[in-house]
Short mmCIF file of C-alpha atoms in Angstrom, two decimals:
data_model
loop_
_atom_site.label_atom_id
_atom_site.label_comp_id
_atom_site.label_asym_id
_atom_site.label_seq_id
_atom_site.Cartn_x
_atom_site.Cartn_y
_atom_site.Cartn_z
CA UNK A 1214 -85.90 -113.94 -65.05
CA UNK A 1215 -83.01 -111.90 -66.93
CA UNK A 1216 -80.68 -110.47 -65.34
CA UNK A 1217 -82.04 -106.59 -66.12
CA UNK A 1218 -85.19 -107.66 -64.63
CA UNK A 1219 -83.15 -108.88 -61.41
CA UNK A 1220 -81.47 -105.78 -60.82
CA UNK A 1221 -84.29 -103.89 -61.25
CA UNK A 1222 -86.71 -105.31 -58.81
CA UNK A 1223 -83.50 -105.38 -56.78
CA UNK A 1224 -83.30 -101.71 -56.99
CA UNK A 1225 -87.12 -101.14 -56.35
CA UNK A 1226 -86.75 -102.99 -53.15
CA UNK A 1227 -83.41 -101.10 -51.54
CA UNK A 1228 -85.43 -98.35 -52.07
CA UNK A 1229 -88.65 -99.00 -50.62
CA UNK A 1230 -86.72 -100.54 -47.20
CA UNK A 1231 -84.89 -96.89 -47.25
CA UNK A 1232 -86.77 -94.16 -45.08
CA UNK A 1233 -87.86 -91.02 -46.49
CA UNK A 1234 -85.82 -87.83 -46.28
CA UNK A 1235 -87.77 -84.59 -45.86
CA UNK A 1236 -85.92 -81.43 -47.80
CA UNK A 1237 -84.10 -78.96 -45.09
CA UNK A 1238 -85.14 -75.97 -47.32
CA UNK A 1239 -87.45 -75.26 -50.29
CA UNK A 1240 -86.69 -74.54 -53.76
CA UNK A 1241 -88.06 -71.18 -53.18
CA UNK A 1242 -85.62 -70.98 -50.02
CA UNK A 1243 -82.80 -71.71 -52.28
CA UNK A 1244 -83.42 -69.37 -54.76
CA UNK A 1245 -82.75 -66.80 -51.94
CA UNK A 1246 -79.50 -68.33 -51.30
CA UNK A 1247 -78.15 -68.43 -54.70
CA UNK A 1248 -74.81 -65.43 -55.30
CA UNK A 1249 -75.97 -62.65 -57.29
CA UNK A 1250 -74.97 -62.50 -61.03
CA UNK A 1251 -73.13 -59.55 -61.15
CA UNK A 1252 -70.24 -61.14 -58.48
CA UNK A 1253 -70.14 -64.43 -60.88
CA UNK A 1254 -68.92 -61.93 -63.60
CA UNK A 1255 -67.02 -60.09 -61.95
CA UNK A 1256 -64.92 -63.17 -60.94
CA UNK A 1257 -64.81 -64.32 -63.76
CA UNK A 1258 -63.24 -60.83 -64.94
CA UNK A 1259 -60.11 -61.08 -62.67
CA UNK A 1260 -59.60 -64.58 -63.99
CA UNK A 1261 -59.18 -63.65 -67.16
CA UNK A 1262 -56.79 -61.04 -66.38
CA UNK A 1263 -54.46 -63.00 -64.28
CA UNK A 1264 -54.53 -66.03 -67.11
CA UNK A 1265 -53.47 -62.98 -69.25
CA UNK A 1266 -50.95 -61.49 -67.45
CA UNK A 1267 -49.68 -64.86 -66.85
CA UNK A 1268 -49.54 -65.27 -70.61
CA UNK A 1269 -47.22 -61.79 -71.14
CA UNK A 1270 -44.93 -62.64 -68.00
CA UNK A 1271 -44.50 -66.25 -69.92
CA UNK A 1272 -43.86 -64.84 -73.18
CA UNK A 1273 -41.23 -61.87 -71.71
CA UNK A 1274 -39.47 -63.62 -68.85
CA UNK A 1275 -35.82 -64.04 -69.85
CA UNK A 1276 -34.51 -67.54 -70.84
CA UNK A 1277 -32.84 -69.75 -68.40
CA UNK A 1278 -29.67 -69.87 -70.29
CA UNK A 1279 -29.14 -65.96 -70.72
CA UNK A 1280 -25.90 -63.80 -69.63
CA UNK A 1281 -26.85 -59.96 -68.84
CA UNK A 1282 -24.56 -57.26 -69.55
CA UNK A 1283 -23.94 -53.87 -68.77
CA UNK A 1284 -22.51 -51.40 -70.96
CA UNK A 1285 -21.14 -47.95 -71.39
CA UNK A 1286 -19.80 -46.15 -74.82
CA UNK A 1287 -16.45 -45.02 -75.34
CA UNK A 1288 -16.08 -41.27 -75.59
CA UNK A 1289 -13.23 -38.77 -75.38
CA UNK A 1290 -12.48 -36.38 -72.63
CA UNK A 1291 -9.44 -35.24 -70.55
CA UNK A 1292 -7.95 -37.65 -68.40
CA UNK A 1293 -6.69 -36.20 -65.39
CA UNK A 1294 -4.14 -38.42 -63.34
CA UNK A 1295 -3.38 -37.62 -59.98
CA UNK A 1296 -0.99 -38.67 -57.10
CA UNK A 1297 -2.79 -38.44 -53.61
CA UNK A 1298 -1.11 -37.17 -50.60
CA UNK A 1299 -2.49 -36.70 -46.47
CA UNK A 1300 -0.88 -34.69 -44.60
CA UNK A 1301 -1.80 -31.61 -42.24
CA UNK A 1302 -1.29 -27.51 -42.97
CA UNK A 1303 2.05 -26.28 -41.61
CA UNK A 1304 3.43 -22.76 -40.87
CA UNK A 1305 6.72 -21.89 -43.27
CA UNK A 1306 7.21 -19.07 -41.32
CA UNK A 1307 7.89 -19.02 -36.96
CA UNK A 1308 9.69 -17.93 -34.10
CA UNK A 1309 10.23 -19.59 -30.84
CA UNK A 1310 11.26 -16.76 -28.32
CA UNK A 1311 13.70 -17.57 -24.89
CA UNK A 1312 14.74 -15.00 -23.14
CA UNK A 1313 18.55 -14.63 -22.99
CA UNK A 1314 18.92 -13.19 -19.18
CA UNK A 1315 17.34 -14.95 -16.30
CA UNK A 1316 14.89 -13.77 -13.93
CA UNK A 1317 11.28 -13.05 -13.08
CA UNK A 1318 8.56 -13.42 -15.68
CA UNK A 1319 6.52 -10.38 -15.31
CA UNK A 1320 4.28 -8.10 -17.33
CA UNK A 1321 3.13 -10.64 -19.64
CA UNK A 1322 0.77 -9.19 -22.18
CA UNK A 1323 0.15 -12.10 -24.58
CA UNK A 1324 -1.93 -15.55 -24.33
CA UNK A 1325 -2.41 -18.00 -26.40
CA UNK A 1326 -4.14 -16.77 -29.76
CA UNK A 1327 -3.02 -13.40 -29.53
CA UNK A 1328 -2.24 -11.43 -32.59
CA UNK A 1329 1.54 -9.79 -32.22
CA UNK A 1330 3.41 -7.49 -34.33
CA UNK A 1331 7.22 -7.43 -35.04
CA UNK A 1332 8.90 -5.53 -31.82
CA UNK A 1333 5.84 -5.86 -29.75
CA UNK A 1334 6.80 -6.27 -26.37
CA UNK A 1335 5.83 -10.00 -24.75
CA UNK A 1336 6.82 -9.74 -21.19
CA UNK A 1337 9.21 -8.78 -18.92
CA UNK A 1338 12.21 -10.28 -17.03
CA UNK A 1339 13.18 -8.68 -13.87
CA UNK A 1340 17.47 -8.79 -12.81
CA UNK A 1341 18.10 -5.52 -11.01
CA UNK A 1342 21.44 -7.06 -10.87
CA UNK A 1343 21.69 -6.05 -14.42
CA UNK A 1344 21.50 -2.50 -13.27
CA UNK A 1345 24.91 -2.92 -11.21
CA UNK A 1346 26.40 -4.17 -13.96
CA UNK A 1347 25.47 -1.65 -16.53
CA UNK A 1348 26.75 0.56 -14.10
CA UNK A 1349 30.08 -0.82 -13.71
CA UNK A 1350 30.55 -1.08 -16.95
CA UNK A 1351 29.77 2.50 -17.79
CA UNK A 1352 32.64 3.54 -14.88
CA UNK A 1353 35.01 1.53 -16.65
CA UNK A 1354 33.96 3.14 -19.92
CA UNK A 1355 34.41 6.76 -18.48
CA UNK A 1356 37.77 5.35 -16.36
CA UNK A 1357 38.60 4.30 -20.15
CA UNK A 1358 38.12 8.13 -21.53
CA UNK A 1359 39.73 10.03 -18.96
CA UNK A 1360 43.00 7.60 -19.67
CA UNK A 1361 42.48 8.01 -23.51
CA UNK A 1362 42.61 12.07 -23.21
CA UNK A 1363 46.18 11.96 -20.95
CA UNK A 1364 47.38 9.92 -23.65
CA UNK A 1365 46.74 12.47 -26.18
CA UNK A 1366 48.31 15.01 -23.85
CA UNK A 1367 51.06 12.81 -23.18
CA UNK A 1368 51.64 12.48 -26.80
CA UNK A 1369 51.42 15.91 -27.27
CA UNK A 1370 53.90 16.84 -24.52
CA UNK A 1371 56.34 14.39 -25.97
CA UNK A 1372 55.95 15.91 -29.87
CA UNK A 1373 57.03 19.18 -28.31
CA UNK A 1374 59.76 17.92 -26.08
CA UNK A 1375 61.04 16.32 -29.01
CA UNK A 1376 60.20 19.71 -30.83
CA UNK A 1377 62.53 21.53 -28.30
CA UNK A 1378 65.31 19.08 -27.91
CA UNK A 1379 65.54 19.09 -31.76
CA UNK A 1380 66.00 23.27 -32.35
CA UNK A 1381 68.38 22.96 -29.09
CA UNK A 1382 70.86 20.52 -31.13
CA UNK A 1383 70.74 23.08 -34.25
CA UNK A 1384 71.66 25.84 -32.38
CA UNK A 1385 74.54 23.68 -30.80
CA UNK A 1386 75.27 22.91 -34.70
CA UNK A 1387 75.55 26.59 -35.66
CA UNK A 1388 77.63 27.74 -32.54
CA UNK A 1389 80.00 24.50 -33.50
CA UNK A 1390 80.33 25.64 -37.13
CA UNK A 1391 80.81 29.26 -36.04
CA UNK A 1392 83.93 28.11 -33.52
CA UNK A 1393 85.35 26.38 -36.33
CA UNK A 1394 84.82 28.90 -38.45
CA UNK A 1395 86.93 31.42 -36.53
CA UNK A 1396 90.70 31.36 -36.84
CA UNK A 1397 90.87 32.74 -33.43
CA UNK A 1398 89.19 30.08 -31.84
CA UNK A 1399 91.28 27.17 -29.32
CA UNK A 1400 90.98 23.62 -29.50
CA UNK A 1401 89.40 23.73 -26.29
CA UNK A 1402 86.51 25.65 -28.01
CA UNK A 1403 86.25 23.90 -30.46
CA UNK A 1404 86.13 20.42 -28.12
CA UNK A 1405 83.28 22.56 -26.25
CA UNK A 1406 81.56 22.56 -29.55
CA UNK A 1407 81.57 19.32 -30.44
CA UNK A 1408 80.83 17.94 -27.00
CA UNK A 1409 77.52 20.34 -26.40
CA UNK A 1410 76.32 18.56 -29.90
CA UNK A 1411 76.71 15.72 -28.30
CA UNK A 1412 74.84 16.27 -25.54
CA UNK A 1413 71.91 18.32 -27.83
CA UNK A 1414 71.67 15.06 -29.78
CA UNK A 1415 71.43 12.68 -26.94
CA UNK A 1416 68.39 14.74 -25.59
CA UNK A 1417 66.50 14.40 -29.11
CA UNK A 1418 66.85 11.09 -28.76
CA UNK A 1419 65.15 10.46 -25.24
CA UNK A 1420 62.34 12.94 -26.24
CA UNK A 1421 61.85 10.64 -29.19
CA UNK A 1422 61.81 8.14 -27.01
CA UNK A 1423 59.29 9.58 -24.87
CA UNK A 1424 57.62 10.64 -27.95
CA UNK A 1425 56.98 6.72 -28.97
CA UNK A 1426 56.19 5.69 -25.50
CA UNK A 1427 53.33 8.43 -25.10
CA UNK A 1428 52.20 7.14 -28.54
CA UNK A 1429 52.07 3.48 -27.29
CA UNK A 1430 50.48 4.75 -24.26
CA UNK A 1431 47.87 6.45 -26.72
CA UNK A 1432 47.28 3.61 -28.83
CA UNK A 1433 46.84 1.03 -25.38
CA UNK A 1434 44.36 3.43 -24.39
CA UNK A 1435 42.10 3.57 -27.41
CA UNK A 1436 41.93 -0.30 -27.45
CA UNK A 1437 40.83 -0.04 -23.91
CA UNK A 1438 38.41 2.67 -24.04
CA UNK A 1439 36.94 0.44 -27.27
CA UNK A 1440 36.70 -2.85 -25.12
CA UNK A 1441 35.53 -0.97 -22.46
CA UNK A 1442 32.91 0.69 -24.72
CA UNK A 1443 32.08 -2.80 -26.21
CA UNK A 1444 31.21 -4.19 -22.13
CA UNK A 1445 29.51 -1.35 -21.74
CA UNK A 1446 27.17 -1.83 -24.61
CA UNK A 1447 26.56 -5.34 -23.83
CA UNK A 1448 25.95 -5.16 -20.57
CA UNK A 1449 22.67 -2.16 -21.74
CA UNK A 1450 22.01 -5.07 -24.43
CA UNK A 1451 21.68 -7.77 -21.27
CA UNK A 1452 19.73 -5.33 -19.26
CA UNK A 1453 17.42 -4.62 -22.33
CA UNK A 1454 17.25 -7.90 -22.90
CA UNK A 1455 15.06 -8.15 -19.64
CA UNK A 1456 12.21 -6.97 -21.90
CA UNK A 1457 11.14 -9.62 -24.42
CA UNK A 1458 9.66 -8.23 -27.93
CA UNK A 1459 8.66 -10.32 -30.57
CA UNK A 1460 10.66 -11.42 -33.39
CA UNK A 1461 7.86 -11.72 -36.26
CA UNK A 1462 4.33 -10.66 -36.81
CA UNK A 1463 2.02 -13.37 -36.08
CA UNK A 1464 0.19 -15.50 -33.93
CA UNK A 1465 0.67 -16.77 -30.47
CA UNK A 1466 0.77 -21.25 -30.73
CA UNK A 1467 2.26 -21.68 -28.03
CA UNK A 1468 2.65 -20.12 -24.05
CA UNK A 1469 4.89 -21.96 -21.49
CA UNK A 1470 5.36 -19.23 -18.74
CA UNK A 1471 3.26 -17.43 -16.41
CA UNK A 1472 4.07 -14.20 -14.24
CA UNK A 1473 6.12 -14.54 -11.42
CA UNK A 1474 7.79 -17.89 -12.80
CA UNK A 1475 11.48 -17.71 -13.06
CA UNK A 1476 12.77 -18.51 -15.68
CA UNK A 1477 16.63 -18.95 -16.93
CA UNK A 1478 18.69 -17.23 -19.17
CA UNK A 1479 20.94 -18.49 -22.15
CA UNK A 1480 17.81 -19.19 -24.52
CA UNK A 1481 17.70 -17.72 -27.72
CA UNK A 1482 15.73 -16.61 -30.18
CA UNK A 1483 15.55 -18.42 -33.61
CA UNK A 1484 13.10 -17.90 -36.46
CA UNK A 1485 12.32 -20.89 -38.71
CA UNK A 1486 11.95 -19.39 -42.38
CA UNK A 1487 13.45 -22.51 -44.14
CA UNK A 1488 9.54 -22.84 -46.63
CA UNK A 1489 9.92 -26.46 -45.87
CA UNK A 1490 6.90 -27.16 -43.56
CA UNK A 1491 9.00 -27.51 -40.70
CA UNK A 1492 6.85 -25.49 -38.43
CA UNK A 1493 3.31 -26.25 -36.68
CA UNK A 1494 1.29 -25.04 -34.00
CA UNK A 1495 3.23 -27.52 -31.41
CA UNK A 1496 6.82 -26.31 -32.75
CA UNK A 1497 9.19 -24.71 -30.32
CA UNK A 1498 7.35 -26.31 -27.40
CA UNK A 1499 10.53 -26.11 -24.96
CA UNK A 1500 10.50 -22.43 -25.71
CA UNK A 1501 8.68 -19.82 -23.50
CA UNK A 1502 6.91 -18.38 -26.54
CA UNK A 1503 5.88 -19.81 -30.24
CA UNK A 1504 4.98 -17.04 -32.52
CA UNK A 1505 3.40 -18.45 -36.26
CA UNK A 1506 2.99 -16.22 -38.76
CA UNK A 1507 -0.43 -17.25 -40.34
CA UNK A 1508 0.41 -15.80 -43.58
CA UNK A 1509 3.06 -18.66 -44.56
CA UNK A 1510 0.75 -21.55 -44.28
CA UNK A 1511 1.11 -24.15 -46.72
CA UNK A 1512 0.45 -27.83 -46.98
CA UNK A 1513 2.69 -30.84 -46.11
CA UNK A 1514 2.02 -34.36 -47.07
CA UNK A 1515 3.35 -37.47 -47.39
CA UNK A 1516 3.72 -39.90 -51.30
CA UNK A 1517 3.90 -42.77 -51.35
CA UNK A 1518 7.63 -43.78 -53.34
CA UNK A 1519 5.43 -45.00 -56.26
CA UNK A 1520 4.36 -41.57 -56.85
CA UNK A 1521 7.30 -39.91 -56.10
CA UNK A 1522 9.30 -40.18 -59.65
CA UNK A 1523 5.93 -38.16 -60.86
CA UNK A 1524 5.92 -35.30 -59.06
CA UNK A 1525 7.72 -32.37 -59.75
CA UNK A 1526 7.85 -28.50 -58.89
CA UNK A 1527 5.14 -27.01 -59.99
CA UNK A 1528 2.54 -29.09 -60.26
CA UNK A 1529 -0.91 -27.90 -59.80
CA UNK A 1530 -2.69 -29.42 -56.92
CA UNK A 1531 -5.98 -29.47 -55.11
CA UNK A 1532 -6.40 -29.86 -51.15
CA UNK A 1533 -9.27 -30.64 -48.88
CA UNK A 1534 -9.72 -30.70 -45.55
CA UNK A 1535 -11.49 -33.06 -42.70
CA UNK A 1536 -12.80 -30.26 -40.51
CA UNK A 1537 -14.21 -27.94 -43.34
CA UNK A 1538 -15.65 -30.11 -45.60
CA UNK A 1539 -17.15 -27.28 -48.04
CA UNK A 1540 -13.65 -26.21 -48.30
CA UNK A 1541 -11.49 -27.37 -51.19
CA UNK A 1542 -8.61 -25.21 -51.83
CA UNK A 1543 -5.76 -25.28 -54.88
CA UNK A 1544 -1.95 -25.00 -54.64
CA UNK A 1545 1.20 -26.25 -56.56
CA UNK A 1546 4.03 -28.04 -55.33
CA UNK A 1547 6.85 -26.05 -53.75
CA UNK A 1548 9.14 -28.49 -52.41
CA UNK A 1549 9.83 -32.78 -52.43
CA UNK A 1550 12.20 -34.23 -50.08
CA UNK A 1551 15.12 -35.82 -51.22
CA UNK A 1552 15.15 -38.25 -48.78
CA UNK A 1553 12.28 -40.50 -48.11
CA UNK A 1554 10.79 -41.39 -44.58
CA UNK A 1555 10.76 -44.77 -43.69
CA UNK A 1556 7.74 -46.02 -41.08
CA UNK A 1557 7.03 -49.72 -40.35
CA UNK A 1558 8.71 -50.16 -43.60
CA UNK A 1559 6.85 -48.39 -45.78
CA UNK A 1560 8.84 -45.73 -47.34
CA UNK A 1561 7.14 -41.71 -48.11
CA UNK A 1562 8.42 -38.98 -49.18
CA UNK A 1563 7.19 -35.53 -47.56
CA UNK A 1564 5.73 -32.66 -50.33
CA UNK A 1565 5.14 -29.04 -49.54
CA UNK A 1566 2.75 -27.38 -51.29
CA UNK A 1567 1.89 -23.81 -51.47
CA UNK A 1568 -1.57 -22.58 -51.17
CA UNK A 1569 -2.91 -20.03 -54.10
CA UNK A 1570 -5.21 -18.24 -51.64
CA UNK A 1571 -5.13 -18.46 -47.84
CA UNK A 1572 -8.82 -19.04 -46.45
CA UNK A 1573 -9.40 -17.63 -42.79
CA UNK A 1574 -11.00 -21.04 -41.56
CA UNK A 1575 -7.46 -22.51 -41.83
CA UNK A 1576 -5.55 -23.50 -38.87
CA UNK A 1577 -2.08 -24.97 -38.57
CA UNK A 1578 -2.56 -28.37 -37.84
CA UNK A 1579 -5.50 -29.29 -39.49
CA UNK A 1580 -5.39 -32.44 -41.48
CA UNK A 1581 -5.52 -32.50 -45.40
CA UNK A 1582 -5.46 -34.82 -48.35
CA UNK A 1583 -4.12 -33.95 -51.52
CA UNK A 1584 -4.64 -34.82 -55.22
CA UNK A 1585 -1.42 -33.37 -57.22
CA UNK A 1586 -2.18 -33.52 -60.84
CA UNK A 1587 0.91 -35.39 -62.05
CA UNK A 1588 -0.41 -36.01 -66.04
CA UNK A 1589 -3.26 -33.94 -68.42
CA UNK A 1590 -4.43 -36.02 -71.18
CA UNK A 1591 -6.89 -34.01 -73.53
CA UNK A 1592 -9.21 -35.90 -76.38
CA UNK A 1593 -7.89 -39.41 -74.76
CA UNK A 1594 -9.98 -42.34 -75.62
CA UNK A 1595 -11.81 -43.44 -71.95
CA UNK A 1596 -12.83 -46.18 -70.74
CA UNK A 1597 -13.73 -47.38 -67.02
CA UNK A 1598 -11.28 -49.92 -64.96
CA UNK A 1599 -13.72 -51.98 -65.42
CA UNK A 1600 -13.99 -52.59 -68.87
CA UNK A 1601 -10.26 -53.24 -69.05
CA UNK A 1602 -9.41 -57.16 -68.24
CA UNK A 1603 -6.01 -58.87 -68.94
CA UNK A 1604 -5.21 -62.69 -69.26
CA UNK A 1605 -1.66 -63.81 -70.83
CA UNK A 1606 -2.01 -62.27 -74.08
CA UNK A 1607 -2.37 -58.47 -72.78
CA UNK A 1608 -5.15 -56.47 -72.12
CA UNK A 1609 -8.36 -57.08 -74.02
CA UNK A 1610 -11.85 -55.36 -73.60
CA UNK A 1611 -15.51 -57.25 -74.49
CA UNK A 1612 -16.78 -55.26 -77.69
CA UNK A 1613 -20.98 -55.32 -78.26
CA UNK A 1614 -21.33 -56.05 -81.81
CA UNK A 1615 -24.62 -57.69 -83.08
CA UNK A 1616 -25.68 -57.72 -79.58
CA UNK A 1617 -23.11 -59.88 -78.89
CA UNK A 1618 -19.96 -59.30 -76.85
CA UNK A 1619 -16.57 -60.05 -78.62
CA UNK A 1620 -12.76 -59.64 -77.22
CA UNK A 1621 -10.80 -57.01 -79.19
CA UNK A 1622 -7.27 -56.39 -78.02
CA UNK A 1623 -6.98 -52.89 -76.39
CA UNK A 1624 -3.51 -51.05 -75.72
CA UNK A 1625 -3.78 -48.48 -72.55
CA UNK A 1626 -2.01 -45.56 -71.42
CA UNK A 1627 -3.04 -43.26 -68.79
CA UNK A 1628 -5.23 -44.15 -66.13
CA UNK A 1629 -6.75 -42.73 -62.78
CA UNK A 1630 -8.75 -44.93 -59.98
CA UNK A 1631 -11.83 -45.22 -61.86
CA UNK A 1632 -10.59 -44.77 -65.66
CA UNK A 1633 -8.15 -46.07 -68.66
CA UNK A 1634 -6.72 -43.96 -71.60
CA UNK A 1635 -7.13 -46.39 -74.83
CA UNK A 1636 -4.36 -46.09 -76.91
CA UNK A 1637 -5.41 -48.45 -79.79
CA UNK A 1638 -7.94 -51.14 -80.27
CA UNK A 1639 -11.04 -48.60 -79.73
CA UNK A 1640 -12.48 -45.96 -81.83
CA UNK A 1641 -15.24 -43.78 -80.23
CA UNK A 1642 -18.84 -44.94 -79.68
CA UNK A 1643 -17.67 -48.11 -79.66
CA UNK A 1644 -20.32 -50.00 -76.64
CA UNK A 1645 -17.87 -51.73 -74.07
CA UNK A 1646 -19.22 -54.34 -71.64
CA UNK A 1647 -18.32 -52.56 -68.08
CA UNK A 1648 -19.79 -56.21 -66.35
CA UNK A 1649 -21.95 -59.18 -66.91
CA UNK A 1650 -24.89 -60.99 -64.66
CA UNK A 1651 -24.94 -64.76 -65.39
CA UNK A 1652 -28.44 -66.35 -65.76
CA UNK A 1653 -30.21 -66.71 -62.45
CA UNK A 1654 -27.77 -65.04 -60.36
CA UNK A 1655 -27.72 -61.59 -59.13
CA UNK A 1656 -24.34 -61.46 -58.45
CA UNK A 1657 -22.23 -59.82 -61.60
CA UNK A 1658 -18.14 -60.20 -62.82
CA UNK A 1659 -16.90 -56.60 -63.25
CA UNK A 1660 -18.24 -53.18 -61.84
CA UNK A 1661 -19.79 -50.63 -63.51
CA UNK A 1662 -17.62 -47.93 -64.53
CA UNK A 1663 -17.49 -44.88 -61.85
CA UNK A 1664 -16.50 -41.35 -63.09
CA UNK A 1665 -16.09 -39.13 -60.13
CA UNK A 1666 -13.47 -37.59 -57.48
CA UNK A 1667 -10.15 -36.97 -59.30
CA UNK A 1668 -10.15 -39.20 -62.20
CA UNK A 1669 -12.30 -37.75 -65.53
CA UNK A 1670 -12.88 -34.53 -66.19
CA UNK A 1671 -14.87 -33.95 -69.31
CA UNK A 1672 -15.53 -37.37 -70.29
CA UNK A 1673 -18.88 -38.83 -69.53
CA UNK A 1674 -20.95 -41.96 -69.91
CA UNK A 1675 -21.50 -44.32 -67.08
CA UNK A 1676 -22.78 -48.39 -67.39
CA UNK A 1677 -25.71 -48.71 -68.74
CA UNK A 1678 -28.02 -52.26 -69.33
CA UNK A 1679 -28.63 -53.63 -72.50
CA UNK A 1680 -30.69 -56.30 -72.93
CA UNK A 1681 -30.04 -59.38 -72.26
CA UNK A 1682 -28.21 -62.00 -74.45
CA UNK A 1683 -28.00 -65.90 -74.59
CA UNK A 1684 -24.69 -66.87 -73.18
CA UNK A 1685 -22.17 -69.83 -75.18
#
């Protein structure tokens, strides 16, 4: 028997020892199984359009070995450089007010806040012992008068005695010629004569005398009826003094007495007018009173040394201000210090600047930061920081040309936080790579270029993408 044969008959016999199966379902059960049609094509829809959106995600999909860049075209504009400055808004103008007699504080019309005008009473001091001595005084003054008018009449006795004593000694003179004169007349006479001249002459002397006392008398008694005027006045001054008026116009800072507190005299009464800042809402604090006139606010901040060299009198400046931060006012520079402050080493120099229009939200005190316009460059060549890099040659930017980047040698000038003036090297429109995104990272060297705050005015054109390129 062949081999075919054998296998065959081997077959037939497995199969007749096996058992026979009976069907679960019917064909006719199956049918009613079987998915409809319409879902088969429908799935078979969706595959298609996944396989073809896999196909245009394929053929798009950047390479594995491509740099992206971003880039931004050079324009001109005006380049505005600025030097910043914080500091807080100062009073130019202030009075701190002591009173100069001691006493009682009483009468106190003011608080802190209050509006005051110039020679508007504050409060009172009361010293009825200022009374005595005002009196005093004014009893020596009239003491001082009554001996000042017998002086005069002193004087005026003396100018006649003299007056007397002097037509007395011509007469004498006559009667003496008139003796000699006469051929009748003795030696005896004559000696009469002679001797009663004498005598006529030594009496116009001692009413001279008298006369020069009296006037020495008169003139001793005008200097002390003028000192004696002068204590007089000062002691009214002292005693008006016991009412306290203010210096200035302006605004009450500051309040360190209450009534009934006493209080000491010898203060005084200085007003700071120096335009140098040097007055705030806490200056004078020792004194009983701070008046601020809110009218001679201005600025005061603090450069660092850097900046200092650029900024000059004049300069325009704009301010802002923490607690109104709608508010952004302009100014120009008044004052610099010579001298520069130096704090844990670090050395700034104080500015003052004056404000162009006072706004009634300001308060002394209130912190400000500053942006003093120290350079104006008009139809300058910009670029953002970020475009600029430098190695050992000099400063270079990265110049799209055939969609390429390529290193062109760049000279700057200006610059701000956020911007460079291109001196040479650029022309405008030129595309400038601002930063670059290696392949597979999304992490990117450089920053794109920011335009805002202080630094361009005029100038526009921030980063923009490009696409991408194959890197070297």
């Amino acid at each position: 028997m062949s081999a075919a044969r054998r296998g065959a008959v081997r077959t037939a016999e497995e199969s007749a020892a096996q058992p026979a199966v009976t069907p679960l379902h019917s064909a006719r059960s199956l049918r009613k199984k079987r998915a409809p049609k319409w879902l088969w094509q429908a799935l078979g829809a969706v595959a298609v359009v996944v396989a073809a959106a896999l196909l245009i995600w394929q053929a798009v999909k950047p390479a594995t070995n491509t740099t992206r860049y971003v880039t931004t075209t050079v324009q001109r504009g005006t380049l505005t450089v600025t030097a910043s400055g914080n500091g807080s808004v100062v009073v130019a103008k202030s009075s701190s007010v002591s009173p100069q007699v001691s006493g009682t504080v009483s009468n106190l019309q003011v608080a802190v806040g209050s509006k005051v005008a110039a020679g508007q009473k504050l409060f009172d001091v009361v010293n009825d012992s200022l009374d005595g001595q005002s009196a005093k005084s004014l009893a020596s003054y009239r003491q001082a008068v009554s001996s000042l008018d017998r002086a005069y009449q002193s004087v005026t006795q003396a100018e006649q005695q003299v007056e007397q004593a002097e037509l007395q000694l011509a007469k004498d003179e006559q009667a003496y010629a008139a003796v000699r004169a006469n051929p009748a007349s003795t030696a005896d006479q004559r000696s009469n004569a002679y001797d009663q001249i004498q005598i006529s002459q030594t009496n116009v002397d001692a009413a001279q005398q008298g006369l020069d006392a009296a006037r020495s008398g008169l003139m001793a008694s005008k200097s002390s009826k003028s000192s004696s005027y002068q204590d007089y006045q000062l002691a009214l001054a002292n005693a008006a003094k016991r009412s306290v008026k203010a210096p200035i116009g302006g605004v009450v800072t500051s309040l360190n007495v209450q009534n009934g507190d006493s209080i000491g005299g010898g203060g005084t009464t200085s007003v700071s007018n120096a335009g140098s800042g040097g007055s705030s809402s806490g200056s004078g604090s020792g004194a009983a009173i701070v008046i601020a006139d809110l009218g001679t606010m201005e600025a005061k901040v603090s450069v660092s040394e850097v900046d200092r060299a650029k900024i000059k009198v004049g300069q325009k400046t704009s301010l802002t201000f923490d607690a109104l931060p709608n508010l952004t006012s302009t100014g120009k520079v008044s004052s610099i210090d010579a001298v520069g402050t130096t704090t844990q080493g670090v050395v700034t120099y104080n500015v003052i600047i004056q404000l162009d229009a006072l706004d009634g939200r300001l308060n002394p005190g209130m912190t400000t930061a500053a942006a003093i316009t120290t350079d104006v460059r008009t139809s300058a060549l910009i670029v953002p920081r970020s475009a600029v890099k430098s190695d050992s040659t000099g400063s270079y930017v990265q110049v799209m040309q055939s969609g390429q980047p390529q290193r062109v040698a760049v000279e700057t000038g200006a610059s701000t936080d956020s911007d460079y003036e291109v001196t040479s090297g650029l022309k405008e429109g030129d595309t400038v790579v601002t930063q670059s995104i290696a392949a597979g990272s999304s992490s990117a060297t450089g920053s794109s270029g920011s335009r805002g705050g202080f630094g361009m005015f005029g100038g526009g054109g921030g980063g923009r993408p490009v696409a991408a390129v194959k890197g070297d």
